[in-house]
Short mmCIF file of C-alpha atoms in Angstrom, two decimals:
data_model
loop_
_atom_site.label_atom_id
_atom_site.label_comp_id
_atom_site.label_asym_id
_atom_site.label_seq_id
_atom_site.Cartn_x
_atom_site.Cartn_y
_atom_site.Cartn_z
CA MET Y 15 -9.14 10.35 81.48
CA HIS Y 16 -8.53 9.49 77.88
CA VAL Y 17 -8.79 12.36 75.47
CA PRO Y 18 -9.35 11.22 71.89
CA GLN Y 19 -7.04 12.87 69.41
CA SER Y 20 -8.02 13.49 65.82
CA LEU Y 21 -5.91 11.58 63.34
CA PRO Y 22 -4.35 13.52 60.48
CA VAL Y 23 -6.24 13.12 57.23
CA PRO Y 24 -3.91 11.66 54.56
CA ARG Y 25 -3.23 14.00 51.69
CA CYS Y 26 -4.69 12.71 48.47
CA GLU Y 27 -2.22 13.10 45.62
CA ALA Y 28 -3.63 13.63 42.14
CA VAL Y 29 -3.03 10.70 39.82
CA LYS Y 30 -0.59 11.65 37.08
CA PRO Y 31 -1.25 10.69 33.44
CA THR Y 32 0.22 7.32 32.50
CA LEU Y 33 0.92 5.45 29.28
CA PRO Y 34 -1.71 2.95 28.11
CA CYS Y 35 -1.23 -0.72 28.87
CA GLY Y 36 1.42 -2.27 26.65
CA MET Y 37 3.26 0.95 25.87
CA GLU Y 38 6.62 1.68 27.49
CA ARG Y 39 8.78 4.79 27.49
CA ASP Y 40 10.63 3.85 24.29
CA GLY Y 41 7.35 3.14 22.51
CA PHE Y 42 6.07 6.52 23.61
CA VAL Y 43 9.18 8.23 22.18
CA ALA Y 44 8.68 6.33 18.89
CA LEU Y 45 5.04 7.49 18.80
CA VAL Y 46 6.03 11.14 19.30
CA ASP Y 47 8.72 10.73 16.64
CA ALA Y 48 6.12 9.43 14.17
CA VAL Y 49 3.89 12.50 14.59
CA ALA Y 50 6.64 15.09 15.14
CA SER Y 51 6.46 16.56 11.64
CA SER Y 52 2.71 17.15 12.02
CA LEU Y 53 3.41 18.99 15.28
CA ALA Y 54 5.97 21.27 13.56
CA ILE Y 55 8.85 19.65 15.43
CA GLY Y 56 12.09 19.38 13.47
CA ALA Y 57 14.69 16.65 13.68
CA ALA Y 58 17.04 18.70 15.92
CA ALA Y 59 14.31 19.55 18.43
CA MET Y 60 13.26 15.89 18.42
CA MET Y 61 16.81 14.87 19.30
CA THR Y 62 16.70 17.25 22.28
CA PHE Y 63 13.36 15.70 23.31
CA ARG Y 64 14.94 12.23 23.23
CA THR Y 65 17.94 13.41 25.25
CA MET Y 66 15.73 14.90 27.96
CA ILE Y 67 13.34 11.98 28.16
CA ALA Y 68 16.26 9.52 28.39
CA SER Y 69 17.14 11.05 31.78
CA THR Y 70 13.75 10.11 33.28
CA ARG Y 71 12.81 6.92 35.11
CA PRO Y 72 10.88 4.49 32.85
CA SER Y 73 8.68 3.46 35.80
CA ALA Y 74 7.41 7.04 36.17
CA PHE Y 75 5.52 6.64 32.88
CA LYS Y 76 3.46 3.76 34.28
CA CYS Y 77 2.90 4.22 38.03
CA GLY Y 78 0.78 7.41 38.02
CA VAL Y 79 2.36 8.70 41.24
CA ASP Y 80 5.44 10.55 39.99
CA GLU Y 81 5.29 12.54 36.78
CA PRO Y 82 8.30 11.93 34.49
CA CYS Y 83 10.66 14.89 34.78
CA CYS Y 84 14.05 15.89 33.38
CA TYR Y 85 16.15 17.83 35.93
CA LEU Y 86 19.13 18.41 33.63
CA SER Y 87 20.07 22.04 33.10
CA GLN Y 88 20.18 23.49 29.62
CA ASN Y 89 23.98 23.47 29.72
CA GLU Y 90 24.04 19.77 30.61
CA ILE Y 91 21.61 18.95 27.79
CA ALA Y 92 23.66 21.08 25.39
CA HIS Y 93 26.82 19.18 26.39
CA LYS Y 94 25.11 15.84 25.75
CA ARG Y 95 23.79 17.05 22.41
CA GLY Y 96 26.99 18.76 21.31
CA VAL Y 97 25.25 22.08 20.65
CA THR Y 98 25.03 25.45 22.40
CA ALA Y 99 22.68 26.23 25.28
CA CYS Y 100 21.01 28.80 23.03
CA ARG Y 101 19.95 26.01 20.65
CA ILE Y 102 18.53 24.02 23.55
CA ARG Y 103 16.45 27.04 24.63
CA GLN Y 104 15.04 27.27 21.09
CA HIS Y 105 14.24 23.55 21.06
CA GLU Y 106 12.53 23.70 24.44
CA ALA Y 107 10.42 26.66 23.30
CA ALA Y 108 9.32 24.68 20.22
CA LEU Y 109 8.50 21.63 22.35
CA VAL Y 110 6.42 23.77 24.73
CA ARG Y 111 4.47 25.27 21.79
CA ALA Y 112 3.81 21.79 20.43
CA GLY Y 113 2.45 20.63 23.81
CA LEU Y 114 5.13 17.99 24.38
CA ILE Y 115 6.75 19.37 27.53
CA GLU Y 116 5.91 21.67 30.43
CA LYS Y 117 8.66 23.75 32.06
CA ARG Y 118 8.43 24.32 35.82
CA THR Y 119 11.60 26.13 36.79
CA MET Y 120 12.75 28.54 39.48
CA ALA Y 121 12.76 32.28 38.94
CA ASN Y 122 16.32 32.13 37.62
CA GLY Y 123 15.49 29.15 35.38
CA ALA Y 124 17.22 26.64 37.66
CA ARG Y 125 16.04 23.02 37.83
CA SER Y 126 16.31 20.80 40.86
CA GLY Y 127 14.92 17.46 41.88
CA PHE Y 128 14.80 18.58 45.51
CA SER Y 129 12.47 21.50 44.74
CA GLY Y 130 10.51 19.70 42.01
CA CYS Y 131 11.62 22.01 39.22
CA GLY Y 132 12.42 20.77 35.74
CA VAL Y 133 10.94 19.75 32.40
CA TYR Y 134 7.82 17.57 32.77
CA PHE Y 135 6.29 15.24 30.19
CA GLY Y 136 2.79 14.74 31.61
CA VAL Y 137 1.21 17.02 28.99
CA ALA Y 138 2.51 14.76 26.22
CA ILE Y 139 1.50 11.55 28.00
CA ALA Y 140 -2.04 12.89 28.34
CA ARG Y 141 -2.19 13.23 24.54
CA VAL Y 142 -1.25 9.64 23.70
CA GLU Y 143 -4.67 8.76 22.26
CA GLU Y 144 -4.56 11.89 20.11
CA PHE Y 145 -1.08 10.95 18.89
CA LEU Y 146 -2.19 7.40 18.08
CA SER Y 147 -5.05 8.71 15.93
CA LEU Y 148 -2.71 11.20 14.25
CA ARG Y 149 -0.21 8.44 13.51
CA ASP Y 150 -2.93 6.33 11.90
CA GLU Y 151 -3.94 9.29 9.72
CA ILE Y 152 -0.32 9.89 8.71
CA GLU Y 153 0.15 6.23 7.86
CA ALA Y 154 -3.07 6.17 5.82
CA ASP Y 155 -1.95 9.27 3.92
CA ARG Y 156 1.46 7.69 3.33
CA ARG Y 157 -0.12 4.55 1.88
CA ALA Y 158 -2.48 6.63 -0.26
CA HIS Y 159 0.48 8.68 -1.50
CA ALA Y 160 2.40 5.54 -2.45
CA ARG Y 161 -0.67 4.09 -4.19
CA LEU Y 162 -1.17 7.27 -6.22
CA ARG Y 163 2.50 7.29 -7.23
CA GLY Y 164 2.12 3.72 -8.42
CA GLN Y 165 -0.98 4.58 -10.44
CA ARG Y 166 0.79 7.55 -12.01
CA SER Y 167 3.66 5.24 -12.98
CA SER Y 168 1.16 2.90 -14.61
CA HIS Y 169 -0.39 5.80 -16.53
CA LYS Y 170 3.07 6.86 -17.66
CA ARG Y 171 4.03 3.41 -18.95
CA HIS Y 172 0.71 2.98 -20.70
CA LEU Y 173 0.78 6.43 -22.29
CA LYS Y 174 4.32 5.90 -23.57
CA GLY Y 175 3.19 2.78 -25.40
CA ILE Y 176 0.13 4.52 -26.85
CA LEU Y 177 2.17 7.49 -28.09
CA CYS Y 178 4.69 5.18 -29.77
CA GLU Y 179 1.91 3.27 -31.50
CA LEU Y 180 0.11 6.45 -32.58
CA ALA Y 181 3.33 7.94 -33.97
CA GLU Y 182 4.15 4.72 -35.79
CA ARG Y 183 0.71 4.47 -37.40
CA HIS Y 184 -0.15 8.08 -38.15
CA GLY Y 185 2.99 10.13 -37.58
CA LEU Y 186 3.20 13.21 -35.41
CA THR Y 187 -0.25 14.67 -35.98
CA ALA Y 188 -1.52 17.76 -34.16
CA ALA Y 189 -3.53 15.67 -31.69
CA VAL Y 190 -0.60 13.40 -30.95
CA GLU Y 191 1.70 16.43 -30.60
CA ARG Y 192 -0.64 18.01 -28.02
CA ILE Y 193 -0.75 14.84 -25.96
CA HIS Y 194 3.02 14.41 -26.18
CA GLN Y 195 3.64 18.01 -25.10
CA THR Y 196 1.41 17.65 -22.05
CA PHE Y 197 3.04 14.33 -21.26
CA ALA Y 198 6.51 15.90 -21.40
CA GLU Y 199 5.45 18.41 -18.73
CA TRP Y 200 4.63 15.72 -16.18
CA PRO Y 201 6.80 15.92 -13.03
CA SER Y 202 9.48 13.30 -12.56
CA GLY Y 203 9.12 10.34 -10.22
CA LYS Y 204 11.33 12.06 -7.63
CA ALA Y 205 9.19 15.19 -7.77
CA LEU Y 206 6.11 13.13 -6.90
CA HIS Y 207 7.55 12.40 -3.46
CA ARG Y 208 7.67 16.13 -2.71
CA MET Y 209 4.01 16.67 -3.59
CA SER Y 210 1.32 16.90 -0.96
CA LEU Y 211 -1.42 14.28 -1.04
CA VAL Y 212 -3.91 16.75 -2.55
CA GLU Y 213 -1.44 17.85 -5.23
CA LEU Y 214 -0.68 14.25 -6.11
CA GLN Y 215 -4.38 13.35 -6.27
CA ASN Y 216 -4.97 16.20 -8.73
CA HIS Y 217 -1.96 15.24 -10.83
CA GLU Y 218 -2.92 11.57 -10.94
CA ALA Y 219 -6.44 12.50 -12.06
CA GLU Y 220 -5.00 14.72 -14.82
CA ALA Y 221 -2.58 11.95 -15.85
CA GLU Y 222 -5.42 9.43 -16.03
CA ALA Y 223 -7.55 11.82 -18.11
CA LEU Y 224 -4.69 12.34 -20.58
CA THR Y 225 -4.07 8.59 -20.80
CA ILE Y 226 -7.76 7.94 -21.47
CA SER Y 227 -7.78 10.66 -24.12
CA ALA Y 228 -4.80 9.06 -25.88
CA SER Y 229 -6.32 5.60 -25.55
CA ASN Y 230 -9.59 6.81 -27.09
CA LEU Y 231 -7.65 8.34 -29.98
CA LEU Y 232 -5.87 5.06 -30.57
CA HIS Y 233 -9.13 3.13 -30.28
CA GLU Y 234 -10.82 5.33 -32.90
CA THR Y 235 -8.06 4.62 -35.40
CA HIS Y 236 -7.59 0.96 -34.55
CA ASP Y 237 -8.35 -1.65 -37.19
CA ARG Y 238 -10.24 -3.87 -34.75
CA PRO Y 239 -11.97 -3.51 -31.38
CA LEU Y 240 -9.70 -3.61 -28.37
CA GLU Y 241 -11.79 -6.23 -26.63
CA ASN Y 242 -10.70 -8.72 -29.31
CA GLU Y 243 -7.01 -8.03 -28.60
CA ARG Y 244 -5.01 -10.90 -27.18
CA PHE Y 245 -3.01 -10.49 -24.00
CA HIS Y 246 0.64 -9.58 -24.47
CA ILE Y 247 1.69 -12.75 -22.64
CA GLN Y 248 3.48 -15.34 -24.72
CA ASP Y 249 1.96 -18.78 -24.97
CA THR Y 250 5.22 -20.66 -24.52
CA THR Y 251 3.68 -24.05 -23.77
CA GLN Y 252 1.74 -24.77 -26.95
CA ASP Y 253 4.47 -27.07 -28.26
CA SER Y 254 5.20 -28.62 -24.88
CA ASN Y 255 4.14 -32.12 -23.93
CA GLU Y 256 2.38 -30.87 -20.81
CA VAL Y 257 0.95 -27.74 -19.29
CA THR Y 258 1.38 -27.09 -15.58
CA CYS Y 259 -1.62 -25.71 -13.76
CA ASN Y 260 -0.94 -24.13 -10.39
CA ASP Y 261 -4.54 -24.01 -9.24
CA PRO Y 262 -5.59 -27.02 -7.14
CA VAL Y 263 -8.35 -26.51 -4.63
CA ASP Y 264 -7.28 -29.01 -2.00
CA THR Y 265 -3.95 -27.26 -1.24
CA LEU Y 266 -4.99 -23.63 -1.28
CA SER Y 267 -5.46 -23.51 2.47
CA MET Y 268 -1.71 -23.06 2.72
CA GLY Y 269 -2.08 -19.66 1.07
CA LEU Y 270 0.34 -20.50 -1.78
CA PRO Y 271 -0.20 -21.45 -5.43
CA MET Y 272 0.62 -25.12 -5.99
CA ARG Y 273 0.76 -27.40 -9.03
CA SER Y 274 -1.91 -29.86 -10.06
CA THR Y 275 -2.41 -32.91 -12.22
CA VAL Y 276 -1.40 -32.49 -15.86
CA SER Y 277 -2.15 -34.57 -18.91
CA GLY Y 278 -0.06 -35.11 -22.00
CA PRO Y 279 -1.00 -34.55 -25.65
CA GLN Y 280 -4.43 -35.77 -26.68
CA PRO Y 281 -5.26 -37.59 -29.94
CA SER Y 282 -6.31 -34.28 -31.45
CA GLY Y 283 -2.78 -32.97 -30.90
CA ARG Y 284 -3.90 -30.27 -28.48
CA VAL Y 285 -2.60 -30.02 -24.92
CA HIS Y 286 -5.04 -30.31 -22.03
CA CYS Y 287 -4.69 -28.85 -18.54
CA LEU Y 288 -6.46 -30.89 -15.89
CA GLU Y 289 -7.73 -29.30 -12.68
CA ARG Y 290 -9.06 -31.54 -9.93
CA GLN Y 291 -11.81 -30.34 -7.63
CA ASP Y 292 -13.56 -32.79 -5.28
CA GLY Y 293 -12.17 -35.67 -7.34
CA VAL Y 294 -13.58 -34.38 -10.65
CA ALA Y 295 -11.14 -33.45 -13.40
CA SER Y 296 -12.00 -30.56 -15.72
CA GLU Y 297 -10.07 -29.61 -18.83
CA ALA Y 298 -9.49 -26.61 -21.03
CA HIS Y 299 -7.51 -26.08 -24.18
CA LYS Y 300 -4.95 -23.46 -23.30
CA SER Y 301 -4.29 -22.15 -26.80
CA LYS Y 302 -7.97 -21.72 -27.55
CA PHE Y 303 -8.51 -20.10 -24.15
CA ILE Y 304 -5.82 -17.49 -24.78
CA GLN Y 305 -7.17 -16.80 -28.27
CA ASN Y 306 -10.65 -16.16 -26.98
CA LEU Y 307 -9.57 -14.30 -23.86
CA GLY Y 308 -10.51 -10.61 -23.92
CA CYS Y 309 -11.44 -7.87 -21.50
CA ASP Y 310 -15.08 -8.92 -21.32
CA ARG Y 311 -14.15 -12.52 -20.53
CA LEU Y 312 -11.54 -11.38 -18.01
CA TYR Y 313 -14.15 -9.15 -16.37
CA GLY Y 314 -16.32 -12.22 -15.86
CA LEU Y 315 -13.52 -13.93 -13.92
CA CYS Y 316 -13.19 -11.07 -11.42
CA SER Y 317 -14.68 -10.89 -7.95
CA GLU Y 318 -17.67 -8.63 -7.36
CA GLU Y 319 -15.45 -6.18 -5.46
CA MET Y 320 -12.99 -5.96 -8.36
CA LYS Y 321 -15.88 -5.45 -10.78
CA ILE Y 322 -16.90 -2.33 -8.85
CA TRP Y 323 -13.53 -0.71 -9.59
CA LEU Y 324 -13.68 -1.92 -13.19
CA ASP Y 325 -17.15 -0.43 -13.62
CA ILE Y 326 -15.74 2.90 -12.45
CA GLU Y 327 -12.93 2.63 -15.00
CA ARG Y 328 -15.42 1.63 -17.71
CA GLN Y 329 -17.50 4.71 -16.92
CA LYS Y 330 -14.43 6.93 -17.26
CA ARG Y 331 -13.20 5.39 -20.50
CA GLY Y 332 -16.38 4.17 -22.14
CA ARG Y 333 -14.88 0.66 -22.38
CA LEU Y 334 -12.43 -1.66 -20.67
CA ASP Y 335 -8.82 -2.22 -21.66
CA LEU Y 336 -5.87 -3.86 -19.94
CA HIS Y 337 -4.86 -0.57 -18.34
CA SER Y 338 -8.28 -0.44 -16.66
CA PHE Y 339 -7.52 -3.78 -15.03
CA VAL Y 340 -4.09 -2.59 -13.87
CA ILE Y 341 -5.57 0.48 -12.15
CA ALA Y 342 -8.43 -1.55 -10.65
CA ALA Y 343 -5.95 -4.12 -9.31
CA GLN Y 344 -3.90 -1.39 -7.63
CA LYS Y 345 -7.00 0.07 -6.01
CA ARG Y 346 -8.02 -3.38 -4.79
CA LEU Y 347 -4.70 -4.04 -3.00
CA PRO Y 348 -5.47 -2.18 0.27
CA GLU Y 349 -8.93 -3.75 0.45
CA LEU Y 350 -7.31 -7.18 0.30
CA GLY Y 351 -4.79 -6.21 2.96
CA ILE Y 352 -1.89 -6.67 0.54
CA HIS Y 353 1.14 -4.57 1.42
CA PRO Y 354 2.36 -2.28 -1.39
CA SER Y 355 5.74 -4.03 -1.27
CA ALA Y 356 4.07 -7.23 -2.54
CA TRP Y 357 2.84 -5.35 -5.62
CA GLY Y 358 6.28 -3.79 -6.06
CA GLU Y 359 7.89 -7.23 -5.89
CA ALA Y 360 5.45 -8.58 -8.46
CA MET Y 361 6.23 -5.64 -10.75
CA ASP Y 362 9.97 -6.32 -10.41
CA VAL Y 363 9.69 -9.99 -11.30
CA LEU Y 364 6.73 -9.95 -13.73
CA GLU Y 365 5.52 -7.56 -16.39
CA GLU Y 366 2.81 -5.11 -15.33
CA ASP Y 367 0.03 -7.01 -17.10
CA ALA Y 368 1.17 -10.30 -15.57
CA ALA Y 369 1.36 -8.73 -12.09
CA MET Y 370 -2.20 -7.47 -12.60
CA LEU Y 371 -3.36 -10.97 -13.54
CA CYS Y 372 -1.76 -12.35 -10.36
CA VAL Y 373 -3.73 -9.84 -8.27
CA LEU Y 374 -6.91 -10.67 -10.19
CA ILE Y 375 -6.41 -14.39 -9.57
CA THR Y 376 -5.60 -13.83 -5.89
CA ASP Y 377 -8.65 -11.60 -5.43
CA ALA Y 378 -10.99 -14.05 -7.17
CA LYS Y 379 -9.80 -16.93 -5.00
CA VAL Y 380 -10.10 -14.91 -1.79
CA ALA Y 381 -13.71 -14.15 -2.73
CA ASP Y 382 -14.46 -17.80 -3.57
CA PRO Y 383 -16.43 -19.34 -0.65
CA GLU Y 384 -15.20 -22.81 -1.60
CA LEU Y 385 -11.55 -21.85 -1.11
CA THR Y 386 -9.66 -20.93 2.04
CA ILE Y 387 -6.85 -18.42 1.68
CA PHE Y 388 -5.58 -17.09 4.97
CA SER Y 389 -3.48 -14.26 3.53
CA ALA Y 390 -3.97 -12.62 0.14
CA GLY Y 391 -0.53 -11.02 0.44
CA ALA Y 392 1.11 -14.38 1.12
CA TYR Y 393 -0.68 -15.92 -1.87
CA LEU Y 394 0.50 -13.12 -4.17
CA ARG Y 395 4.07 -13.43 -2.91
CA GLY Y 396 3.81 -17.18 -3.45
CA MET Y 397 2.96 -16.59 -7.11
CA VAL Y 398 6.00 -14.32 -7.41
CA ARG Y 399 8.22 -17.03 -5.88
CA ALA Y 400 6.75 -19.52 -8.32
CA GLN Y 401 7.69 -17.19 -11.17
CA ARG Y 402 11.28 -17.05 -9.91
CA THR Y 403 11.50 -20.84 -9.96
CA GLY Y 404 9.80 -21.08 -13.35
CA SER Y 405 6.74 -22.94 -12.04
CA LEU Y 406 4.15 -20.15 -12.33
CA ASN Y 407 1.42 -20.69 -14.90
CA ILE Y 408 -0.90 -17.69 -14.99
CA MET Y 409 -2.97 -19.08 -17.83
CA GLY Y 410 -3.50 -22.30 -15.95
CA SER Y 411 -4.90 -20.35 -13.02
CA LEU Y 412 -7.17 -18.33 -15.32
CA ILE Y 413 -8.38 -21.57 -16.85
CA GLY Y 414 -9.17 -22.84 -13.36
CA LEU Y 415 -11.18 -19.70 -12.56
CA ASN Y 416 -13.06 -20.03 -15.83
CA GLU Y 417 -13.88 -23.68 -15.16
CA ARG Y 418 -15.22 -22.94 -11.67
CA LYS Y 419 -17.34 -20.07 -13.03
CA GLY Y 420 -18.73 -22.40 -15.67
CA ARG Y 421 -19.62 -25.11 -13.15
CA ARG Y 422 -21.50 -22.61 -10.98
CA ARG Y 423 -23.64 -21.54 -13.90
#
């Protein structure tokens, strides 16, 4: 007689937390390192974390069966780190508080792979999504901090020039003295790095208000309206036989400024810059264009997105000046996806006003539906490279923008 026997029911193990697809152990360590300061983890404790996690099996972070665990004793970790066991105990306590490790040890604190006692990392793996969001916030704050430092630097350069002009025209009056005294109390560039984002935002707003105040004072005593001022960019090609225009439409898909067809002197003696679009050549007299170029005309060449920032600056100041365009260009950079290093490179090679014009030109062309620019950052860097080789013609590009605007009307 056959007696059926009940089969043992297999024990169902709980699935351990695993890293998301595409992330390995080293990437996980880099992620924790990026958010460590926000978790109140110092550099020394982070080094201990790396030492412990290096003793785990990389496959344990992906399979979901075995939870990654460090079985090294505190003395062994201390020997690897070159510190005392007491320091390791402090680091482990900090890592437990931050939710990066979980200690499962014997009553005497011993750790053993045979008994499943050690330092486990499942609690940190379960927080990967939280750490990713935190890293994005940190990176956004870092970019905002860098952008604010750049804007403060622009305010500082602009205010220096205004104070020099005010002192030269009217001497050290009481109003100028007050502005100069406040300006002298500004923190140094190095001190800006130590400021929190909120502190820097407040300081940048105060710096902008002081710059606007000084600019208004200069504007009130100026002999002529600022919108009739010419750009401080030398017209070095008026006596040349040809003017190079780096603004063709048919080659812009490469994302770099190129050169276009140029004509020689005309019977009138003036130099013409030819720009070809769909086989039609348009011309503009460069000298006359520069003479007539002002903030209002430059505003008309901007994209609608850039005009939003300029309208904000106009509301603050009551008018537009070149400094308004510099600040608007800096605020437009992240919207265009241009890395801050591209702006820094442009500032190193070009003057601030010229770098602003390069951003304005890049932005206007990106917004032009008839043009195809795959990368605004690459286009801006291309203009900087052209400047290094002596082939950049900012005025030619502005002429091209003006001609296209005119044809659309």
